[in-house]
CSV table of N, CA and C and ligand atoms in Angstrom, one decimal:
chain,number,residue,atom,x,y,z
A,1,UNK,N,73.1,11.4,3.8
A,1,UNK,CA,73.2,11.9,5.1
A,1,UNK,C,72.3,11.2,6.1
A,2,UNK,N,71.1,11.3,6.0
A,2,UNK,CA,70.1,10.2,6.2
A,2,UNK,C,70.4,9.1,6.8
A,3,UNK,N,71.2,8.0,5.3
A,3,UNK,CA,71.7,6.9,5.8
A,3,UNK,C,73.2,7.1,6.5
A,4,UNK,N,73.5,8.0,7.0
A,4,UNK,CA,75.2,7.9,7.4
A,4,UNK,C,74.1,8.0,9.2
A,5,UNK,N,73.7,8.8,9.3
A,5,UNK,CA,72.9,8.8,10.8
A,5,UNK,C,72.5,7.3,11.0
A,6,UNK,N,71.5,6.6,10.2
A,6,UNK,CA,70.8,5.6,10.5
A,6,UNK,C,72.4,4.7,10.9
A,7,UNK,N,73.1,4.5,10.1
A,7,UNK,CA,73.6,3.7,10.3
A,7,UNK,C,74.5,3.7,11.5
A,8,UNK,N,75.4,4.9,11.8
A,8,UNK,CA,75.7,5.5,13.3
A,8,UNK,C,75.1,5.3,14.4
A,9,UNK,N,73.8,5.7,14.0
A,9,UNK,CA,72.2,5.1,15.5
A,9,UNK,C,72.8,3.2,15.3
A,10,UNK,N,72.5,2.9,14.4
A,10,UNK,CA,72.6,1.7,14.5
A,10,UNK,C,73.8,0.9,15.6
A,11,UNK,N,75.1,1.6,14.8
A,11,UNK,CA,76.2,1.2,15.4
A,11,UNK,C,75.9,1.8,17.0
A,12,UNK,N,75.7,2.6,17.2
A,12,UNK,CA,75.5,3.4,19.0
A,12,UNK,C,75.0,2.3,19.7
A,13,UNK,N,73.8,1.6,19.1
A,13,UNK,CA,72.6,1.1,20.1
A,13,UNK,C,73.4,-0.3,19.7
A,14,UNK,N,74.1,-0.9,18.8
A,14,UNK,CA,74.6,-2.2,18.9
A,14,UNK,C,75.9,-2.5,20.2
A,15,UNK,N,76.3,-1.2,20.0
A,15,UNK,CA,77.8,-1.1,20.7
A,15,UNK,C,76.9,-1.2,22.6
A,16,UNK,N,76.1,-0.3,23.0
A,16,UNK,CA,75.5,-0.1,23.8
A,16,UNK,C,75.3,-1.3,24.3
A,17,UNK,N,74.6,-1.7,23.5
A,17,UNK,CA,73.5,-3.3,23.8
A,17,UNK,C,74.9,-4.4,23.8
A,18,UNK,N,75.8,-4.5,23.0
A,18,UNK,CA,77.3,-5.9,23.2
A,18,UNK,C,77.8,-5.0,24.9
A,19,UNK,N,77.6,-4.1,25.5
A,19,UNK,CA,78.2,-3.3,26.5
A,19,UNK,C,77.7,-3.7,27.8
A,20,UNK,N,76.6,-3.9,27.5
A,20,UNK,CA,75.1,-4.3,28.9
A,20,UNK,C,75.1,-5.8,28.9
A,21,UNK,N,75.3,-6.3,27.5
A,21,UNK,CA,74.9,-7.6,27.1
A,21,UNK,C,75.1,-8.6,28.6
A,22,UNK,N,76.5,-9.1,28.6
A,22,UNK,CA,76.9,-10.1,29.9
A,22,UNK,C,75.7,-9.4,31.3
A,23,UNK,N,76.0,-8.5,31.6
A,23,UNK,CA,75.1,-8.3,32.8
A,23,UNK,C,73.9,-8.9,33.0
A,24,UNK,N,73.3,-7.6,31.6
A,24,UNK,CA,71.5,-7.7,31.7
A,24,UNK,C,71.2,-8.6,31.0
A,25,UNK,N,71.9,-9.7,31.0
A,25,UNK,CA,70.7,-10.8,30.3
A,25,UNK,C,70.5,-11.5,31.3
A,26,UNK,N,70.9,-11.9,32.5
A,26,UNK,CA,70.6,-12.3,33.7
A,26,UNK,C,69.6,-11.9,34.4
A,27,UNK,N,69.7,-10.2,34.2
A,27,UNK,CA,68.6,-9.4,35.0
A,27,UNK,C,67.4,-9.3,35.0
A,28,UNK,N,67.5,-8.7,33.1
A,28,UNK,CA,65.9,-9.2,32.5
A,28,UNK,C,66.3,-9.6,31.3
A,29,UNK,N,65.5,-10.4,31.7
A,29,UNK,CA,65.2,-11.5,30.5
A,29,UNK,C,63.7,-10.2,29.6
A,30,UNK,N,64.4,-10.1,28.7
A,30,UNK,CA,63.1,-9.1,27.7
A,30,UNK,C,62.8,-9.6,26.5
A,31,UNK,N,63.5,-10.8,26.4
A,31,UNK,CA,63.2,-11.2,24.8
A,31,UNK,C,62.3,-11.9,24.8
A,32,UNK,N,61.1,-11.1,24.8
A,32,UNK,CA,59.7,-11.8,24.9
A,32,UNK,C,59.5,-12.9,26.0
A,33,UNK,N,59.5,-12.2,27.0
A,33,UNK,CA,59.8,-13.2,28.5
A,33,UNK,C,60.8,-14.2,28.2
A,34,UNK,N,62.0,-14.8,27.4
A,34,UNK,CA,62.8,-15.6,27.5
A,34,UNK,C,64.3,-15.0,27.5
A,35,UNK,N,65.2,-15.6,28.2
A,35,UNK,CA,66.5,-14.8,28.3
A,35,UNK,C,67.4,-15.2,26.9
A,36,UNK,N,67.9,-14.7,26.4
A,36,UNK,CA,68.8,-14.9,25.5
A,36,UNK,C,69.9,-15.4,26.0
A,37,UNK,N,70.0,-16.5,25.7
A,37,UNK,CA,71.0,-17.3,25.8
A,37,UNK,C,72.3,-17.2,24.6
A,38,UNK,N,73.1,-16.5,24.6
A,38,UNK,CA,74.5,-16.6,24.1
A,38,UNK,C,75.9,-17.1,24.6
A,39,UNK,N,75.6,-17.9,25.6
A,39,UNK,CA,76.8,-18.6,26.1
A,39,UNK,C,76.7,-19.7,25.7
A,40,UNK,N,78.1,-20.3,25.2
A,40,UNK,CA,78.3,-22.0,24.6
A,40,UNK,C,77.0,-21.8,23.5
A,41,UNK,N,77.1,-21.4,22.9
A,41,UNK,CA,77.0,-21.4,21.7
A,41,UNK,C,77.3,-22.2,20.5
A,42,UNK,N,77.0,-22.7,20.1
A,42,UNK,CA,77.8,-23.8,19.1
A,42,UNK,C,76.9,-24.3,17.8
A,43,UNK,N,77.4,-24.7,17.5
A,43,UNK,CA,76.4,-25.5,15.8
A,43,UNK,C,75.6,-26.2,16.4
A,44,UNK,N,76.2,-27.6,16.7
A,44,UNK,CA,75.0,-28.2,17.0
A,44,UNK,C,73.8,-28.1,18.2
A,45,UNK,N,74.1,-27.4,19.1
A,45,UNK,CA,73.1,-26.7,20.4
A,45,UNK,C,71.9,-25.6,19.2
A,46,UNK,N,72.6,-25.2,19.1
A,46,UNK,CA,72.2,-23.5,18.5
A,46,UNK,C,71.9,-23.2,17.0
A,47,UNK,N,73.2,-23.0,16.5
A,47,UNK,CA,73.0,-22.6,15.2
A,47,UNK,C,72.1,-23.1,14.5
A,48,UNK,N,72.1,-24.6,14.4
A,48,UNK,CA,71.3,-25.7,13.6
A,48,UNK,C,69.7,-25.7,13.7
A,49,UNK,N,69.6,-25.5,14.9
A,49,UNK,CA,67.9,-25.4,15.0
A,49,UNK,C,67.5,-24.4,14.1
A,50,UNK,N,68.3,-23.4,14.3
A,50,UNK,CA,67.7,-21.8,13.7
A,50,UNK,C,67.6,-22.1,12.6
A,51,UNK,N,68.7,-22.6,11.9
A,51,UNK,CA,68.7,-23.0,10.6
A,51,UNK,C,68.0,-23.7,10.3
A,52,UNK,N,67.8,-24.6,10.6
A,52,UNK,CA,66.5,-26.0,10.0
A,52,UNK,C,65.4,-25.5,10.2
A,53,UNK,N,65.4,-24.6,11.2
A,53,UNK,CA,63.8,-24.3,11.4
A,53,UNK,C,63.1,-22.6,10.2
A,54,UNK,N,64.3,-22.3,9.9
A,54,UNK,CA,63.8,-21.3,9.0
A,54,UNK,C,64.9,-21.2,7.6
A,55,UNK,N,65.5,-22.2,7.5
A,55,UNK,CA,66.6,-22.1,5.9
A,55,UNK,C,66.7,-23.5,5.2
A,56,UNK,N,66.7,-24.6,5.7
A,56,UNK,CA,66.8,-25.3,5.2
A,56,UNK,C,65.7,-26.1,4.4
A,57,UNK,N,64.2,-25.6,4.5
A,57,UNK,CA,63.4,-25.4,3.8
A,57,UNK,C,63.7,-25.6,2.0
A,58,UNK,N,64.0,-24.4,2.1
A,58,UNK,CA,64.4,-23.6,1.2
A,58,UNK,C,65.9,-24.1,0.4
A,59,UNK,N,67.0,-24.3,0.9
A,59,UNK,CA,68.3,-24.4,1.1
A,59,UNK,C,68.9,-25.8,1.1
A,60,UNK,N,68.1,-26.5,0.8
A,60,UNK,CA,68.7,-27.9,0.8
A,60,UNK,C,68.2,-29.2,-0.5
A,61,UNK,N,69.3,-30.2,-0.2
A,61,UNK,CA,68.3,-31.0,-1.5
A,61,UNK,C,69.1,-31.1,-2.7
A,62,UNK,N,68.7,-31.5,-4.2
A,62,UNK,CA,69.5,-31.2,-5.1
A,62,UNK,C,69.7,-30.3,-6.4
A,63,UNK,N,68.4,-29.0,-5.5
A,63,UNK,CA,68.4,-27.7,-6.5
A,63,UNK,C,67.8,-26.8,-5.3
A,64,UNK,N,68.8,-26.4,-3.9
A,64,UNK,CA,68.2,-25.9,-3.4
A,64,UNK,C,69.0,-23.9,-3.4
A,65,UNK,N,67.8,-23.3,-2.9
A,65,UNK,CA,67.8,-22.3,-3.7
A,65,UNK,C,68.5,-21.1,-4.3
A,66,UNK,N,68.8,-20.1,-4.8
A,66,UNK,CA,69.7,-19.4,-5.1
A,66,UNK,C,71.1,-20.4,-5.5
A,67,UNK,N,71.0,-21.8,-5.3
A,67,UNK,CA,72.5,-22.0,-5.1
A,67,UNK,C,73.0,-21.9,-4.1
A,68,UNK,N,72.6,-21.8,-3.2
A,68,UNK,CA,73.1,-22.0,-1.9
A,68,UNK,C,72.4,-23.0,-0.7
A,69,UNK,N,73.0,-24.0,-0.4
A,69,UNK,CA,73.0,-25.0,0.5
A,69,UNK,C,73.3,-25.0,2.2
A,70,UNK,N,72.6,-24.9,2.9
A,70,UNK,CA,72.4,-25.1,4.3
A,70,UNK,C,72.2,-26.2,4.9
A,71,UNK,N,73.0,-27.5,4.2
A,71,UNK,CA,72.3,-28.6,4.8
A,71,UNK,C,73.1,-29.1,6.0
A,72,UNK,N,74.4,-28.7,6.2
A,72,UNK,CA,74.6,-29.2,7.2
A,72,UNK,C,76.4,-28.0,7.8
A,73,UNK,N,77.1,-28.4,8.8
A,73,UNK,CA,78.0,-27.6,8.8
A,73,UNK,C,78.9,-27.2,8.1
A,74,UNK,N,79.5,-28.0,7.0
A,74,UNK,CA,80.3,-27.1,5.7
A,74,UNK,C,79.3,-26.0,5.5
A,75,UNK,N,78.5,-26.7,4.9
A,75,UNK,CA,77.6,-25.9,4.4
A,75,UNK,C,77.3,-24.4,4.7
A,76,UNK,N,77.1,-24.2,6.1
A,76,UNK,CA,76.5,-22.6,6.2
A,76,UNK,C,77.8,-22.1,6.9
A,77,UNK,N,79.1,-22.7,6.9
A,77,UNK,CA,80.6,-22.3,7.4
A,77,UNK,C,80.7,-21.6,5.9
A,78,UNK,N,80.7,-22.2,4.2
A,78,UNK,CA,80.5,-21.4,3.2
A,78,UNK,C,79.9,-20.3,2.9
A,79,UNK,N,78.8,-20.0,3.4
A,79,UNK,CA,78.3,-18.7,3.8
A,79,UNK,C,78.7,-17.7,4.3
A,80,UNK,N,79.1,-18.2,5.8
A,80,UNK,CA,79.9,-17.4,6.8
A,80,UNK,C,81.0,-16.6,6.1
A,81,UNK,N,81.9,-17.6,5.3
A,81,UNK,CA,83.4,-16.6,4.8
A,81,UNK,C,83.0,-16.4,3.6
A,82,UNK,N,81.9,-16.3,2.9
A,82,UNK,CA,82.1,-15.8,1.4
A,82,UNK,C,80.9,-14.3,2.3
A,83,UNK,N,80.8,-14.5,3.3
A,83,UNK,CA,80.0,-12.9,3.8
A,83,UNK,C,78.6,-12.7,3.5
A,84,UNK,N,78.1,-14.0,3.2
A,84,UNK,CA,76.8,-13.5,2.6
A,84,UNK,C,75.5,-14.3,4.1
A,85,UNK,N,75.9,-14.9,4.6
A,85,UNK,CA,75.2,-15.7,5.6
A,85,UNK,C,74.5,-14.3,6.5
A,86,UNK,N,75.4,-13.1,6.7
A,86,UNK,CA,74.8,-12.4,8.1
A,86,UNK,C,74.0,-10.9,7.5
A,87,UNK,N,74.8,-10.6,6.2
A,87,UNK,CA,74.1,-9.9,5.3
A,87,UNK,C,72.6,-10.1,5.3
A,88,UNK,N,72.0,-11.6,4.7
A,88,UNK,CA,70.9,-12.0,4.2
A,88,UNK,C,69.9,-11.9,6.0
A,89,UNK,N,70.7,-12.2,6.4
A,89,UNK,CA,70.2,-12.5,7.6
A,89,UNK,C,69.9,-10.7,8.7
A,90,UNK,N,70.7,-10.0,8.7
A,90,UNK,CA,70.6,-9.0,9.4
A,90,UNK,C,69.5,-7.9,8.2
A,91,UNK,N,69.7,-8.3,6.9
A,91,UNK,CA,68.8,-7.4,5.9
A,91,UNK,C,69.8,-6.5,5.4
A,92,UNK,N,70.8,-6.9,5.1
A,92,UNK,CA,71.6,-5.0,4.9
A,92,UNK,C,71.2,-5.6,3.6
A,93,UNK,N,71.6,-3.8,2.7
A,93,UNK,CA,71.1,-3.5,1.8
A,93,UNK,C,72.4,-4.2,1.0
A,94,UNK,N,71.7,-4.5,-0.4
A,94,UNK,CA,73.1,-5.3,-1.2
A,94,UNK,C,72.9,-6.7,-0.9
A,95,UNK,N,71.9,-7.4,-0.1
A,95,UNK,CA,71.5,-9.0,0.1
A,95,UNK,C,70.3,-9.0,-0.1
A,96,UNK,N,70.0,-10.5,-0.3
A,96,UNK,CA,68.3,-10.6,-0.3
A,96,UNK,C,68.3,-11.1,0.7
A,97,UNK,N,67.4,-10.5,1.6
A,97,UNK,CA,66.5,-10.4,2.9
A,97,UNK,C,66.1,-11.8,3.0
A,98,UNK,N,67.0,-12.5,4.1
A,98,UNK,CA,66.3,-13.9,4.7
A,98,UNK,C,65.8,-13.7,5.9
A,99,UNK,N,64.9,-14.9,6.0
A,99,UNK,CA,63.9,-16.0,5.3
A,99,UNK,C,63.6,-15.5,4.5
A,100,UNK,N,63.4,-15.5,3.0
A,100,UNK,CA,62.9,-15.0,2.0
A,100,UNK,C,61.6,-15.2,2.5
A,101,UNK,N,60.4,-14.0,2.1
A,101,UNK,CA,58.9,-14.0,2.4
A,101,UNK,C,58.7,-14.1,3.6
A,102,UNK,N,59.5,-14.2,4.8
A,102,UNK,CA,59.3,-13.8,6.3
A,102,UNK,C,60.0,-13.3,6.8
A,103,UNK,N,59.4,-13.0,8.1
A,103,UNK,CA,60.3,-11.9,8.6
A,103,UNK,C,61.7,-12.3,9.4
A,104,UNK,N,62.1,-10.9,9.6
A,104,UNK,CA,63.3,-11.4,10.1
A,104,UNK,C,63.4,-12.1,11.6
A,105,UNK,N,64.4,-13.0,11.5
A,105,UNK,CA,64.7,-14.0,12.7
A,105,UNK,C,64.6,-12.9,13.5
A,106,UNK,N,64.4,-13.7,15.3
A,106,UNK,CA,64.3,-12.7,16.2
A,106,UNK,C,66.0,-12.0,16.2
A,107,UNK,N,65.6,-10.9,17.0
A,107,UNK,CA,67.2,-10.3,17.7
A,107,UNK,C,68.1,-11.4,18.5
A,108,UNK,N,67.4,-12.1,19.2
A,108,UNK,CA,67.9,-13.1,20.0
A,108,UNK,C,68.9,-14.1,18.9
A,109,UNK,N,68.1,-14.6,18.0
A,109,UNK,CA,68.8,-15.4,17.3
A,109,UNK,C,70.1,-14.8,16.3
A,110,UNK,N,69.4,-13.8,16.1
A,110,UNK,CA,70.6,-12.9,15.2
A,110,UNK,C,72.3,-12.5,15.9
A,111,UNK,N,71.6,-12.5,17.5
A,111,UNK,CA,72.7,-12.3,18.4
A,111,UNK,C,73.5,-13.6,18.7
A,112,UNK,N,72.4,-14.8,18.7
A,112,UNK,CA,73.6,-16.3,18.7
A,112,UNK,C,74.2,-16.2,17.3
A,113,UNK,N,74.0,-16.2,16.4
A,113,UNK,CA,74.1,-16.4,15.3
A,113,UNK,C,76.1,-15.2,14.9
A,114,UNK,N,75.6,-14.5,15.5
A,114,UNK,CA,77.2,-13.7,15.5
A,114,UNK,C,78.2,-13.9,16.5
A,115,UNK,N,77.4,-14.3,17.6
A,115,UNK,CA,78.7,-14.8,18.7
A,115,UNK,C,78.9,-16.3,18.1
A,116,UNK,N,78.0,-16.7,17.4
A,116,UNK,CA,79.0,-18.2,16.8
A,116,UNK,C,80.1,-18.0,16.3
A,117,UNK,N,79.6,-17.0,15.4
A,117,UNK,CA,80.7,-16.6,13.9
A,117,UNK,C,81.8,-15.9,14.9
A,118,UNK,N,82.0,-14.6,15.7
A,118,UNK,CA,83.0,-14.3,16.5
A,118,UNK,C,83.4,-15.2,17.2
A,119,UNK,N,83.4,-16.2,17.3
A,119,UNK,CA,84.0,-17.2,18.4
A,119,UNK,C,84.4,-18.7,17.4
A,120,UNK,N,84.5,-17.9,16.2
A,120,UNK,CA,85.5,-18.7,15.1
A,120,UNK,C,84.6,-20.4,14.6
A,121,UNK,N,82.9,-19.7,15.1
A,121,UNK,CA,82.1,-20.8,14.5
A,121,UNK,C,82.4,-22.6,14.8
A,122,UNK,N,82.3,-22.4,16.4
A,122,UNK,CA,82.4,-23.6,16.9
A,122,UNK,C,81.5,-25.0,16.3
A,123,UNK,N,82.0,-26.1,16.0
A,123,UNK,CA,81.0,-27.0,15.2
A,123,UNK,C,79.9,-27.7,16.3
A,124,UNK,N,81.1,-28.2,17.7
A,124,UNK,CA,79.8,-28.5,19.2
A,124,UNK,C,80.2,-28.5,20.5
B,201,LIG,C1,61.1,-19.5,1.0
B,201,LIG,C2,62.4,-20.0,0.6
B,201,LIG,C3,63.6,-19.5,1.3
B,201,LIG,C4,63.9,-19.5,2.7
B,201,LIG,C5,63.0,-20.0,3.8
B,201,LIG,C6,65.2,-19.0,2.8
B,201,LIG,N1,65.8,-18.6,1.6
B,201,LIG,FE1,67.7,-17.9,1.3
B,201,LIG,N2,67.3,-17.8,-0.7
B,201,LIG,C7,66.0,-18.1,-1.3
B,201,LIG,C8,66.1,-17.7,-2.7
B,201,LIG,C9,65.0,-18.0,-3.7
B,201,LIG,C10,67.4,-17.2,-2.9
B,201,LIG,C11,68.0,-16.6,-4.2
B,201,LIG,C12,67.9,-15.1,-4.2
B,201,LIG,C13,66.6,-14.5,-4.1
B,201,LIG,O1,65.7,-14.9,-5.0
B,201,LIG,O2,66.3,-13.7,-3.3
B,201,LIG,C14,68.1,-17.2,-1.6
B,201,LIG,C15,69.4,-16.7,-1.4
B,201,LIG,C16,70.1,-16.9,-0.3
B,201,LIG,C17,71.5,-16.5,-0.1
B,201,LIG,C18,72.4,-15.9,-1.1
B,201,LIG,C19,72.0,-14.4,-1.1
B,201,LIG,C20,72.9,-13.5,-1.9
B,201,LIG,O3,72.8,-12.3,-1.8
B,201,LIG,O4,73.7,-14.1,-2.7
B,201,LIG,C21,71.8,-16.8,1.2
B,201,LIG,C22,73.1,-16.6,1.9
B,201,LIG,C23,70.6,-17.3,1.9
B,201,LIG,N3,69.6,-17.3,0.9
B,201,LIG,C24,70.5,-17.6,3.2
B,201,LIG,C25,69.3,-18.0,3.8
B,201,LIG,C26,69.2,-18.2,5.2
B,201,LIG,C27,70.4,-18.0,6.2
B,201,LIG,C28,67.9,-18.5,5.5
B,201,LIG,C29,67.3,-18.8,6.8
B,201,LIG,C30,67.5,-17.7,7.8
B,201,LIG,C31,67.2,-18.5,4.2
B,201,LIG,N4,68.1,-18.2,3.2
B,201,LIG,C32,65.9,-18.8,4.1
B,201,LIG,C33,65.0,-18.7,-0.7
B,201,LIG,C34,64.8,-18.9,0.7
Protein backbone atom coordinates (compact mmCIF):
# COMPACT_ATOMS: atom_id res chain seq x y z
CA UNK A 1 0.00 0.00 0.00
CA UNK A 2 2.94 2.07 0.91
CA UNK A 3 4.43 1.54 -2.33
CA UNK A 4 1.13 1.89 -4.50
CA UNK A 5 1.07 5.70 -2.82
CA UNK A 6 4.73 6.35 -3.36
CA UNK A 7 4.51 5.49 -6.62
CA UNK A 8 1.10 7.52 -7.42
CA UNK A 9 3.00 10.69 -5.62
CA UNK A 10 5.49 9.94 -8.02
CA UNK A 11 3.44 9.70 -11.07
CA UNK A 12 1.25 13.16 -9.73
CA UNK A 13 4.46 15.32 -9.35
CA UNK A 14 6.03 13.86 -12.77
CA UNK A 15 2.73 14.48 -14.66
CA UNK A 16 2.64 18.01 -12.87
CA UNK A 17 6.27 18.89 -13.53
CA UNK A 18 5.95 17.44 -17.89
CA UNK A 19 2.57 20.01 -17.44
CA UNK A 20 4.59 23.37 -16.28
CA UNK A 21 7.72 21.95 -18.01
CA UNK A 22 7.56 24.21 -21.55
CA UNK A 23 6.62 27.36 -19.62
CA UNK A 24 8.64 27.33 -16.43
CA UNK A 25 11.75 26.57 -17.64
CA UNK A 26 12.09 29.91 -19.12
CA UNK A 27 10.87 31.51 -16.03
CA UNK A 28 13.01 29.91 -13.47
CA UNK A 29 15.64 28.38 -14.15
CA UNK A 30 15.91 26.22 -10.54
CA UNK A 31 18.15 23.61 -11.55
CA UNK A 32 20.77 24.79 -9.35
CA UNK A 33 20.82 28.31 -11.06
CA UNK A 34 20.97 26.66 -14.69
CA UNK A 35 17.90 26.21 -16.87
CA UNK A 36 17.32 22.86 -18.20
CA UNK A 37 17.61 22.70 -21.41
CA UNK A 38 15.42 20.01 -23.20
CA UNK A 39 14.96 21.36 -26.56
CA UNK A 40 16.83 19.76 -29.67
CA UNK A 41 17.97 17.31 -27.80
CA UNK A 42 19.94 14.77 -29.54
CA UNK A 43 22.93 12.22 -29.08
CA UNK A 44 25.49 14.08 -30.12
CA UNK A 45 24.71 17.72 -28.31
CA UNK A 46 23.33 15.96 -25.16
CA UNK A 47 23.09 12.48 -24.60
CA UNK A 48 26.84 11.73 -25.21
CA UNK A 49 28.38 14.04 -22.75
CA UNK A 50 26.16 12.59 -19.98
CA UNK A 51 27.22 9.42 -20.99
CA UNK A 52 30.90 9.79 -21.27
CA UNK A 53 30.97 11.72 -18.39
CA UNK A 54 29.45 9.26 -15.97
CA UNK A 55 29.09 5.54 -18.01
CA UNK A 56 31.48 5.10 -20.17
CA UNK A 57 34.07 4.73 -17.60
CA UNK A 58 32.80 1.81 -16.67
CA UNK A 59 31.00 0.69 -19.94
CA UNK A 60 33.40 0.57 -22.49
CA UNK A 61 36.51 -1.30 -23.92
CA UNK A 62 36.84 -5.06 -24.31
CA UNK A 63 35.31 -6.32 -20.94
CA UNK A 64 33.29 -3.53 -20.13
CA UNK A 65 30.99 -3.96 -17.34
CA UNK A 66 28.02 -6.05 -16.56
CA UNK A 67 28.22 -6.69 -20.34
CA UNK A 68 27.01 -3.80 -21.28
CA UNK A 69 28.70 -1.31 -23.70
CA UNK A 70 28.11 2.53 -23.98
CA UNK A 71 30.63 3.25 -26.28
CA UNK A 72 29.03 4.92 -28.78
CA UNK A 73 25.30 5.31 -30.45
CA UNK A 74 24.37 1.62 -31.29
CA UNK A 75 25.54 1.08 -28.26
CA UNK A 76 23.29 2.88 -25.58
CA UNK A 77 20.18 2.71 -28.61
CA UNK A 78 20.67 -1.32 -27.10
CA UNK A 79 19.86 -0.29 -23.93
CA UNK A 80 17.12 1.96 -24.72
CA UNK A 81 14.91 -1.06 -26.28
CA UNK A 82 15.96 -3.95 -24.32
CA UNK A 83 14.52 -1.30 -21.18
CA UNK A 84 17.27 -1.40 -19.11
CA UNK A 85 19.09 2.10 -19.88
CA UNK A 86 16.23 4.31 -17.83
CA UNK A 87 15.54 1.71 -15.26
CA UNK A 88 19.43 1.82 -14.12
CA UNK A 89 19.32 5.26 -14.51
CA UNK A 90 15.96 6.58 -12.77
CA UNK A 91 16.87 3.68 -9.81
CA UNK A 92 13.55 1.66 -10.08
CA UNK A 93 13.61 -1.30 -8.13
CA UNK A 94 14.48 -4.58 -10.34
CA UNK A 95 17.89 -2.52 -11.80
CA UNK A 96 21.10 -1.84 -10.48
CA UNK A 97 21.29 1.72 -9.64
CA UNK A 98 23.49 3.78 -12.15
CA UNK A 99 26.35 5.27 -11.90
CA UNK A 100 27.19 2.35 -9.93
CA UNK A 101 28.81 3.82 -6.42
CA UNK A 102 27.39 7.39 -7.26
CA UNK A 103 24.76 9.17 -7.11
CA UNK A 104 22.11 9.67 -9.21
CA UNK A 105 22.47 11.89 -12.46
CA UNK A 106 20.87 15.25 -11.91
CA UNK A 107 16.92 15.58 -12.65
CA UNK A 108 17.95 17.76 -15.35
CA UNK A 109 19.76 15.11 -17.07
CA UNK A 110 17.34 12.37 -16.38
CA UNK A 111 14.73 14.74 -18.06
CA UNK A 112 17.07 15.13 -21.41
CA UNK A 113 17.76 11.70 -21.25
CA UNK A 114 13.84 10.72 -21.72
CA UNK A 115 12.88 13.48 -24.14
CA UNK A 116 15.68 11.81 -26.33
CA UNK A 117 14.15 8.44 -25.92
CA UNK A 118 10.38 10.05 -26.57
CA UNK A 119 11.44 11.71 -29.57
CA UNK A 120 12.52 8.29 -31.04
CA UNK A 121 16.28 8.95 -29.85
CA UNK A 122 17.55 11.35 -32.35
CA UNK A 123 21.36 10.40 -33.29
CA UNK A 124 22.13 14.69 -34.15
C1 LIG B 1 31.86 2.34 -11.48
C2 LIG B 1 31.48 1.55 -12.65
C3 LIG B 1 30.15 1.85 -13.33
C4 LIG B 1 29.66 3.06 -13.76
C5 LIG B 1 30.29 4.44 -13.62
C6 LIG B 1 28.41 2.77 -14.43
N1 LIG B 1 28.14 1.43 -14.39
FE1 LIG B 1 26.55 0.48 -15.22
N2 LIG B 1 27.19 -1.30 -14.46
C7 LIG B 1 28.35 -1.48 -13.71
C8 LIG B 1 28.40 -2.86 -13.27
C9 LIG B 1 29.53 -3.49 -12.43
C10 LIG B 1 27.25 -3.50 -13.77
C11 LIG B 1 26.81 -4.96 -13.58
C12 LIG B 1 25.68 -5.02 -12.59
C13 LIG B 1 26.13 -4.63 -11.21
O1 LIG B 1 27.17 -5.11 -10.72
O2 LIG B 1 25.46 -3.78 -10.60
C14 LIG B 1 26.52 -2.49 -14.52
C15 LIG B 1 25.31 -2.73 -15.17
C16 LIG B 1 24.66 -1.81 -15.98
C17 LIG B 1 23.49 -2.09 -16.77
C18 LIG B 1 22.74 -3.40 -16.83
C19 LIG B 1 21.82 -3.39 -15.62
C20 LIG B 1 20.86 -4.53 -15.56
O3 LIG B 1 19.96 -4.44 -14.70
O4 LIG B 1 21.00 -5.48 -16.32
C21 LIG B 1 23.14 -0.93 -17.40
C22 LIG B 1 21.98 -0.69 -18.36
C23 LIG B 1 24.09 0.09 -16.99
N3 LIG B 1 25.01 -0.49 -16.12
C24 LIG B 1 24.05 1.39 -17.38
C25 LIG B 1 24.89 2.38 -16.88
C26 LIG B 1 24.71 3.78 -17.20
C27 LIG B 1 23.65 4.35 -18.10
C28 LIG B 1 25.70 4.44 -16.53
C29 LIG B 1 25.93 5.93 -16.48
C30 LIG B 1 24.81 6.75 -16.06
C31 LIG B 1 26.48 3.45 -15.80
N4 LIG B 1 25.95 2.22 -16.03
C32 LIG B 1 27.60 3.74 -15.01
C33 LIG B 1 29.30 -0.54 -13.44
C34 LIG B 1 29.18 0.82 -13.71
Amino acid sequence: MKKLLFVTGMFTLFMLQSCYYDNMEDLYPDNGGTTCDTTNVTFNLTVWPIIQSNCTGCHSGSAPSGNVSLENYNDVVVSVENNKLMGTIRHESGYSPMPKNSSRLSDCNISQLETWINHGYPDN
